[in-house]
DNA sequence: TCCTTTATTGAGAATGCTTGCAACAAGGAA
DNA sequence: TTCCTTGTTGCAAGCATTCTCAATAAAGGA
């Protein structure tokens, strides 16, 4: 069963209509622990021998984000990734040289975000964003 | 005069060729204190009665970013903005409801970034990134 | 000054994502 | 169960950005 039902119920309660397309997309990203691009969602849909238009995938994923059921973020590789709340709030450190992605845990950012919220009266919502820079390895090799 | 010369010299020293297109683009974003999109740079070029291909504008701006002479960031409105170093390192708080952009100053983030660099051995390069959320006003009006 | 090397450009195709709109169908009322 | 309202979908066009590749032109050497 998992949380799919909870997700769908929450949407229905918000007044959204539950279509087969939405059910399928919610099921896919709720069961997948990692990040997914819209295109990856599409591929899994195709494997299930049905088909959904890519625009619908984007619309559904963005709707989940707007309702706090998923987060959306840019991995710096030209593609946008989505993940359910299960994935947890954190920062991605994206190396602009080798493309590696390191995840910063919630603990390491919560104090900072609280400070921002206080100082700027801003509700940092999906705590899922990217900082671009150089990873340790690339940083060293660049000196040579 | 301004820092255009410094910028161009730095590029030449790196082995880049100085073309009229690059000179013009560097001059434009070096003199403009605020963020600019590639399209905005293009418009100014056109006003000067010359013409540069849009791909060249993107390539040049990205080259400046790679060499630390400019920073690049997503304002959450579907367009990417660029700015010279003069604009200074900071965070953008982008309200996903009204689209407002609040700037967080360097002071408020430096301690946090240092902590990240230590813990994760990651060189946070252009300290120019965005956090999406809700601004104070939109946060309040959403309760009703 | 002219030549050679090779980085850079412009043009256009391609990619990732969004939008407008007419056809369609979920969900509630009768 | 049938009908209506209106949210949702698919499709195609549009937009921002990137990529490929042949033609061009900086920069340095002769
Ligand atoms: Mn992540
Ligand atoms: Mn800024
Ligand atoms: Zn790296
Ligand atoms: Zn707002």
Short mmCIF file of C-alpha atoms (C1' of nucleotides) and ligand atoms in Angstrom, two decimals:
data_model
loop_
_atom_site.label_atom_id
_atom_site.label_comp_id
_atom_site.label_asym_id
_atom_site.label_seq_id
_atom_site.Cartn_x
_atom_site.Cartn_y
_atom_site.Cartn_z
CA UNK A 1 0.00 0.00 0.00
CA UNK A 2 2.46 2.64 1.19
CA UNK A 3 1.78 6.35 1.27
CA UNK A 4 0.30 6.59 -2.22
CA UNK A 5 -3.15 6.52 -0.70
CA UNK A 6 -2.31 9.30 1.70
CA UNK A 7 -0.97 11.40 -1.14
CA UNK A 8 -4.02 10.86 -3.32
CA UNK A 9 -6.40 11.52 -0.44
CA UNK A 10 -4.62 14.77 0.32
CA UNK A 11 -5.01 15.83 -3.29
CA UNK A 12 -8.67 14.87 -3.41
CA UNK A 13 -9.25 16.84 -0.20
CA UNK A 14 -7.69 19.86 -1.87
CA UNK A 15 -10.30 19.62 -4.61
CA UNK A 16 -8.08 18.02 -7.25
CA UNK A 17 -9.57 15.28 -9.41
CA UNK A 18 -7.88 11.92 -9.27
CA UNK A 19 -7.16 10.78 -12.81
CA UNK A 20 -5.44 7.54 -13.85
CA UNK A 21 -2.48 9.63 -14.99
CA UNK A 22 -2.09 11.25 -11.58
CA UNK A 23 -2.48 7.96 -9.76
CA UNK A 24 0.26 6.40 -11.84
CA UNK A 25 2.69 9.30 -11.46
CA UNK A 26 2.12 9.55 -7.70
CA UNK A 27 2.67 5.83 -7.33
CA UNK A 28 5.93 5.99 -9.25
CA UNK A 29 7.62 8.79 -7.38
CA UNK A 30 6.24 7.73 -4.00
CA UNK A 31 7.81 4.30 -4.35
CA UNK A 32 11.12 5.48 -5.69
CA UNK A 33 13.42 6.57 -2.89
CA UNK A 34 15.70 8.67 -5.05
CA UNK A 35 15.41 11.75 -7.26
CA UNK A 36 13.71 11.36 -10.64
CA UNK A 37 13.52 13.54 -13.71
CA UNK A 38 10.25 13.91 -15.59
CA UNK A 39 11.75 11.84 -18.38
CA UNK A 40 12.58 9.00 -15.98
CA UNK A 41 8.99 8.99 -14.74
CA UNK A 42 7.86 8.76 -18.36
CA UNK A 43 10.05 5.74 -19.00
CA UNK A 44 8.54 3.83 -16.11
CA UNK A 45 5.07 4.73 -17.32
CA UNK A 46 5.96 3.35 -20.75
CA UNK A 47 7.23 0.11 -19.22
CA UNK A 48 3.79 -0.35 -17.73
CA UNK A 49 2.58 -0.36 -21.33
CA UNK A 50 0.49 2.76 -20.95
CA UNK A 51 1.32 6.26 -22.07
CA UNK A 52 1.02 9.72 -20.63
CA UNK A 53 1.91 12.97 -22.30
CA UNK A 54 5.11 14.55 -21.02
CA UNK A 55 3.29 17.83 -20.34
CA UNK A 56 1.00 15.98 -17.95
CA UNK A 57 3.99 14.53 -16.13
CA UNK A 58 5.45 17.99 -15.62
CA UNK A 59 2.09 19.41 -14.58
CA UNK A 60 1.49 16.64 -12.06
CA UNK A 61 4.96 16.81 -10.56
CA UNK A 62 4.70 20.58 -10.20
CA UNK A 63 1.29 20.19 -8.58
CA UNK A 64 2.79 17.82 -6.02
CA UNK A 65 5.53 20.35 -5.30
CA UNK A 66 3.01 23.16 -4.87
CA UNK A 67 1.14 21.05 -2.34
CA UNK A 68 4.22 20.15 -0.36
CA UNK A 69 4.11 16.49 -1.39
CA UNK A 70 7.33 16.61 -3.36
CA UNK A 71 10.34 18.82 -3.90
CA UNK A 72 11.93 20.03 -7.08
CA UNK A 73 15.52 21.00 -7.64
CA UNK A 74 18.15 21.65 -10.21
CA UNK A 75 21.15 19.34 -10.22
CA UNK A 76 23.11 21.66 -12.46
CA UNK A 77 23.19 19.19 -15.32
CA UNK A 78 20.42 20.80 -17.33
CA UNK A 79 17.76 18.54 -15.90
CA UNK A 80 15.35 19.17 -13.06
CA UNK A 81 14.87 16.44 -10.45
CA UNK A 82 11.84 15.67 -8.32
CA UNK A 83 11.47 13.62 -5.13
CA UNK A 84 8.80 12.96 -2.54
CA UNK A 85 9.02 14.40 0.96
CA UNK A 86 10.37 11.03 2.08
CA UNK A 87 13.63 12.05 0.49
CA UNK A 88 14.03 14.67 3.21
CA UNK A 89 15.19 18.28 3.13
CA UNK A 90 18.82 18.87 2.34
CA UNK A 91 21.30 20.73 0.21
CA UNK A 92 23.05 19.40 -2.86
CA UNK A 93 26.66 20.37 -3.34
CA UNK A 94 27.09 20.14 -7.11
CA UNK A 95 30.65 20.10 -8.41
CA UNK A 96 30.76 22.12 -11.58
CA UNK A 97 33.88 20.32 -12.71
CA UNK A 98 33.12 16.62 -12.32
CA UNK A 99 29.36 16.87 -11.77
CA UNK A 100 29.39 14.92 -8.52
CA UNK A 101 26.53 15.57 -6.10
CA UNK A 102 27.13 15.50 -2.34
CA UNK A 103 24.18 15.69 0.00
CA UNK A 104 24.29 17.91 3.08
CA UNK A 105 22.05 16.63 5.84
CA UNK A 106 19.28 18.55 7.52
CA UNK A 107 21.21 18.90 10.76
CA UNK A 108 23.90 20.91 9.08
CA UNK A 109 21.53 23.46 7.64
CA UNK A 110 18.62 23.84 10.06
CA UNK A 111 20.33 26.43 12.25
CA UNK A 112 21.22 28.49 9.22
CA UNK A 113 17.72 28.36 7.77
CA UNK A 114 16.18 29.38 11.08
CA UNK A 115 18.43 32.38 11.14
CA UNK A 116 17.35 33.33 7.61
CA UNK A 117 13.68 32.93 8.52
CA UNK A 118 14.07 35.23 11.51
CA UNK A 119 16.19 37.89 9.87
CA UNK A 120 14.29 38.11 6.60
CA UNK A 121 10.80 36.98 7.54
CA UNK A 122 10.96 34.36 4.80
CA UNK A 123 9.53 30.87 5.01
CA UNK A 124 12.17 28.67 3.34
CA UNK A 125 9.82 26.07 2.07
CA UNK A 126 11.25 23.05 0.35
CA UNK A 127 14.65 23.00 1.96
CA UNK A 128 16.05 21.46 -1.13
CA UNK A 129 18.47 23.59 -3.05
CA UNK A 130 21.87 23.42 -4.68
CA UNK A 131 25.17 25.12 -4.07
CA UNK A 132 27.58 25.00 -6.97
CA UNK A 133 31.31 24.85 -6.51
CA UNK A 134 34.24 22.46 -6.59
CA UNK A 135 34.47 19.17 -4.75
CA UNK A 136 37.60 18.35 -2.77
CA UNK A 137 39.21 16.29 -5.52
CA UNK A 138 38.62 18.76 -8.32
CA UNK A 139 39.68 21.59 -6.07
CA UNK A 140 43.04 19.92 -5.52
CA UNK A 141 43.65 18.88 -9.12
CA UNK A 142 42.95 22.41 -10.28
CA UNK A 143 45.99 23.73 -8.43
CA UNK A 144 48.34 21.80 -10.70
CA UNK B 1 37.42 52.86 -18.63
CA UNK B 2 36.29 50.89 -15.59
CA UNK B 3 37.18 47.26 -14.99
CA UNK B 4 36.46 46.11 -18.56
CA UNK B 5 40.15 46.27 -19.28
CA UNK B 6 40.99 44.18 -16.25
CA UNK B 7 38.44 41.59 -17.30
CA UNK B 8 39.70 41.40 -20.86
CA UNK B 9 43.32 41.23 -19.74
CA UNK B 10 42.50 38.39 -17.41
CA UNK B 11 40.87 36.51 -20.25
CA UNK B 12 43.77 37.14 -22.62
CA UNK B 13 46.18 35.91 -19.95
CA UNK B 14 44.18 32.72 -19.71
CA UNK B 15 44.74 32.14 -23.41
CA UNK B 16 41.35 33.26 -24.64
CA UNK B 17 41.13 35.29 -27.83
CA UNK B 18 39.61 38.71 -27.52
CA UNK B 19 36.94 39.08 -30.17
CA UNK B 20 34.73 42.13 -30.79
CA UNK B 21 31.77 40.06 -29.54
CA UNK B 22 33.49 39.29 -26.25
CA UNK B 23 34.61 42.86 -25.79
CA UNK B 24 31.09 44.11 -26.25
CA UNK B 25 29.49 41.57 -23.92
CA UNK B 26 32.08 42.13 -21.20
CA UNK B 27 31.59 45.86 -21.45
CA UNK B 28 27.83 45.51 -21.09
CA UNK B 29 27.68 43.34 -18.03
CA UNK B 30 30.63 45.01 -16.36
CA UNK B 31 28.92 48.39 -16.53
CA UNK B 32 25.51 47.19 -15.48
CA UNK B 33 25.28 46.92 -11.70
CA UNK B 34 22.33 44.57 -11.64
CA UNK B 35 21.55 41.04 -12.87
CA UNK B 36 21.01 40.54 -16.59
CA UNK B 37 19.60 37.72 -18.66
CA UNK B 38 21.26 36.71 -21.92
CA UNK B 39 18.32 38.22 -23.77
CA UNK B 40 18.79 41.56 -22.02
CA UNK B 41 22.43 41.59 -23.06
CA UNK B 42 21.32 40.91 -26.64
CA UNK B 43 18.94 43.87 -26.60
CA UNK B 44 21.70 46.26 -25.58
CA UNK B 45 23.93 44.86 -28.29
CA UNK B 46 21.18 45.49 -30.84
CA UNK B 47 20.75 49.09 -29.64
CA UNK B 48 24.39 49.60 -30.50
CA UNK B 49 23.36 48.73 -34.05
CA UNK B 50 25.51 45.63 -34.21
CA UNK B 51 24.45 42.03 -33.84
CA UNK B 52 25.77 38.97 -32.07
CA UNK B 53 24.33 35.50 -32.20
CA UNK B 54 22.50 34.50 -29.01
CA UNK B 55 24.58 31.33 -28.70
CA UNK B 56 27.69 33.48 -28.52
CA UNK B 57 26.16 35.53 -25.73
CA UNK B 58 25.47 32.40 -23.70
CA UNK B 59 28.91 31.00 -24.43
CA UNK B 60 30.65 34.20 -23.41
CA UNK B 61 28.64 34.64 -20.22
CA UNK B 62 29.32 31.04 -19.23
CA UNK B 63 33.00 31.51 -19.94
CA UNK B 64 33.06 34.52 -17.61
CA UNK B 65 31.37 32.42 -14.92
CA UNK B 66 33.89 29.61 -15.34
CA UNK B 67 36.70 32.08 -14.85
CA UNK B 68 35.20 33.64 -11.76
CA UNK B 69 34.48 36.95 -13.48
CA UNK B 70 30.71 36.64 -13.21
CA UNK B 71 28.10 34.58 -11.44
CA UNK B 72 25.08 32.80 -12.80
CA UNK B 73 21.88 31.98 -11.01
CA UNK B 74 18.30 30.96 -11.46
CA UNK B 75 15.69 33.44 -10.30
CA UNK B 76 12.96 30.83 -10.44
CA UNK B 77 11.12 32.59 -13.27
CA UNK B 78 12.39 30.36 -16.03
CA UNK B 79 15.23 32.70 -16.91
CA UNK B 80 18.84 32.55 -15.85
CA UNK B 81 20.51 35.74 -14.65
CA UNK B 82 24.15 36.75 -14.83
CA UNK B 83 26.11 39.42 -12.96
CA UNK B 84 29.72 40.47 -12.56
CA UNK B 85 31.61 39.90 -9.32
CA UNK B 86 30.89 43.52 -8.44
CA UNK B 87 27.39 42.39 -7.62
CA UNK B 88 28.81 40.48 -4.67
CA UNK B 89 28.13 37.05 -3.24
CA UNK B 90 24.75 36.51 -1.69
CA UNK B 91 21.64 34.38 -1.58
CA UNK B 92 18.37 35.13 -3.30
CA UNK B 93 15.19 34.32 -1.43
CA UNK B 94 12.71 33.74 -4.22
CA UNK B 95 9.03 33.76 -3.25
CA UNK B 96 7.29 31.10 -5.27
CA UNK B 97 3.96 32.83 -4.79
CA UNK B 98 4.56 36.47 -5.74
CA UNK B 99 7.98 36.06 -7.35
CA UNK B 100 9.66 38.68 -5.18
CA UNK B 101 13.42 38.38 -4.74
CA UNK B 102 15.05 39.29 -1.42
CA UNK B 103 18.81 39.42 -1.21
CA UNK B 104 20.62 37.95 1.79
CA UNK B 105 23.92 39.64 2.45
CA UNK B 106 27.28 37.94 2.64
CA UNK B 107 27.55 38.45 6.39
CA UNK B 108 24.52 36.30 7.01
CA UNK B 109 25.83 33.33 5.08
CA UNK B 110 29.61 33.28 5.45
CA UNK B 111 29.63 31.37 8.73
CA UNK B 112 27.33 28.77 7.26
CA UNK B 113 29.38 28.34 4.11
CA UNK B 114 32.59 27.97 6.07
CA UNK B 115 30.96 25.21 8.08
CA UNK B 116 29.95 23.45 4.85
CA UNK B 117 33.41 23.78 3.40
CA UNK B 118 34.97 22.23 6.50
CA UNK B 119 32.48 19.41 6.97
CA UNK B 120 32.20 18.36 3.35
CA UNK B 121 35.53 19.44 1.88
CA UNK B 122 33.66 21.40 -0.78
CA UNK B 123 34.71 24.74 -2.17
CA UNK B 124 31.43 26.68 -2.49
CA UNK B 125 32.47 28.76 -5.41
CA UNK B 126 30.15 31.47 -6.63
CA UNK B 127 28.25 32.12 -3.44
CA UNK B 128 25.24 33.02 -5.44
CA UNK B 129 22.32 30.69 -5.13
CA UNK B 130 18.60 30.73 -4.54
CA UNK B 131 16.34 29.43 -1.81
CA UNK B 132 12.71 29.07 -2.79
CA UNK B 133 9.89 29.58 -0.33
CA UNK B 134 7.27 32.08 0.74
CA UNK B 135 7.90 35.71 1.60
CA UNK B 136 6.39 37.16 4.77
CA UNK B 137 3.37 38.69 3.06
CA UNK B 138 2.44 35.63 1.03
CA UNK B 139 3.04 33.44 4.05
CA UNK B 140 0.48 35.44 6.01
CA UNK B 141 -2.15 35.71 3.28
CA UNK B 142 -1.99 31.96 2.74
CA UNK B 143 -3.35 31.28 6.22
CA UNK B 144 -6.72 32.83 5.34
"C1'" DT C 1 53.08 42.22 -43.67
"C1'" DC C 2 51.54 37.67 -44.76
"C1'" DC C 3 50.77 32.89 -43.32
"C1'" DT C 4 49.40 29.20 -40.30
"C1'" DT C 5 47.22 27.34 -36.53
"C1'" DT C 6 43.36 26.67 -34.03
"C1'" DA C 7 39.95 29.05 -31.03
"C1'" DT C 8 35.61 31.20 -31.99
"C1'" DT C 9 31.51 32.35 -34.47
"C1'" DG C 10 26.87 31.92 -36.73
"C1'" DA C 11 23.27 29.07 -38.26
"C1'" DG C 12 20.27 25.79 -37.38
"C1'" DA C 13 18.93 21.51 -35.18
"C1'" DA C 14 18.05 19.59 -30.78
"C1'" DT C 15 16.74 19.43 -25.84
"C1'" DG C 16 14.10 20.31 -21.69
"C1'" DC C 17 10.26 22.46 -20.24
"C1'" DT C 18 5.96 25.47 -20.59
"C1'" DT C 19 1.67 27.21 -22.55
"C1'" DG C 20 -2.81 27.77 -25.26
"C1'" DC C 21 -6.62 25.50 -26.60
"C1'" DA C 22 -10.16 22.20 -27.98
"C1'" DA C 23 -11.68 17.55 -26.71
"C1'" DC C 24 -12.44 14.78 -22.80
"C1'" DA C 25 -13.82 12.82 -18.40
"C1'" DA C 26 -13.98 13.01 -12.88
"C1'" DG C 27 -17.10 13.88 -9.49
"C1'" DG C 28 -21.27 15.79 -7.70
"C1'" DA C 29 -26.34 16.65 -8.36
"C1'" DA C 30 -30.60 14.99 -9.66
"C1'" DT D 1 -27.75 5.82 -13.64
"C1'" DT D 2 -27.61 9.93 -16.34
"C1'" DC D 3 -26.33 14.58 -16.94
"C1'" DC D 4 -23.55 18.87 -16.15
"C1'" DT D 5 -20.00 21.48 -14.74
"C1'" DT D 6 -15.50 22.41 -14.90
"C1'" DG D 7 -10.92 20.57 -14.01
"C1'" DT D 8 -7.65 17.83 -16.79
"C1'" DT D 9 -5.50 15.91 -20.84
"C1'" DG D 10 -3.09 15.56 -25.32
"C1'" DC D 11 -1.26 17.95 -28.93
"C1'" DA D 12 1.26 21.30 -31.06
"C1'" DA D 13 3.49 25.57 -30.86
"C1'" DG D 14 6.64 28.35 -28.20
"C1'" DC D 15 10.56 29.53 -25.23
"C1'" DA D 16 15.19 29.38 -23.09
"C1'" DT D 17 19.33 27.17 -23.64
"C1'" DT D 18 22.71 23.93 -25.61
"C1'" DC D 19 25.08 21.49 -29.23
"C1'" DT D 20 27.18 20.36 -33.86
"C1'" DC D 21 29.76 21.72 -37.49
"C1'" DA D 22 31.56 24.28 -41.35
"C1'" DA D 23 33.24 28.95 -42.15
"C1'" DT D 24 35.81 32.64 -40.09
"C1'" DA D 25 39.27 35.31 -37.94
"C1'" DA D 26 42.47 36.20 -33.62
"C1'" DA D 27 47.23 35.73 -32.34
"C1'" DG D 28 51.75 34.61 -32.95
"C1'" DG D 29 55.70 33.44 -35.99
"C1'" DA D 30 58.24 33.95 -40.29
MN1 LIG E 1 18.81 14.96 -2.83
MN1 LIG E 2 21.54 39.19 -6.66
ZN1 LIG E 3 34.41 17.50 -8.63
ZN1 LIG E 4 5.60 36.49 -1.87
#
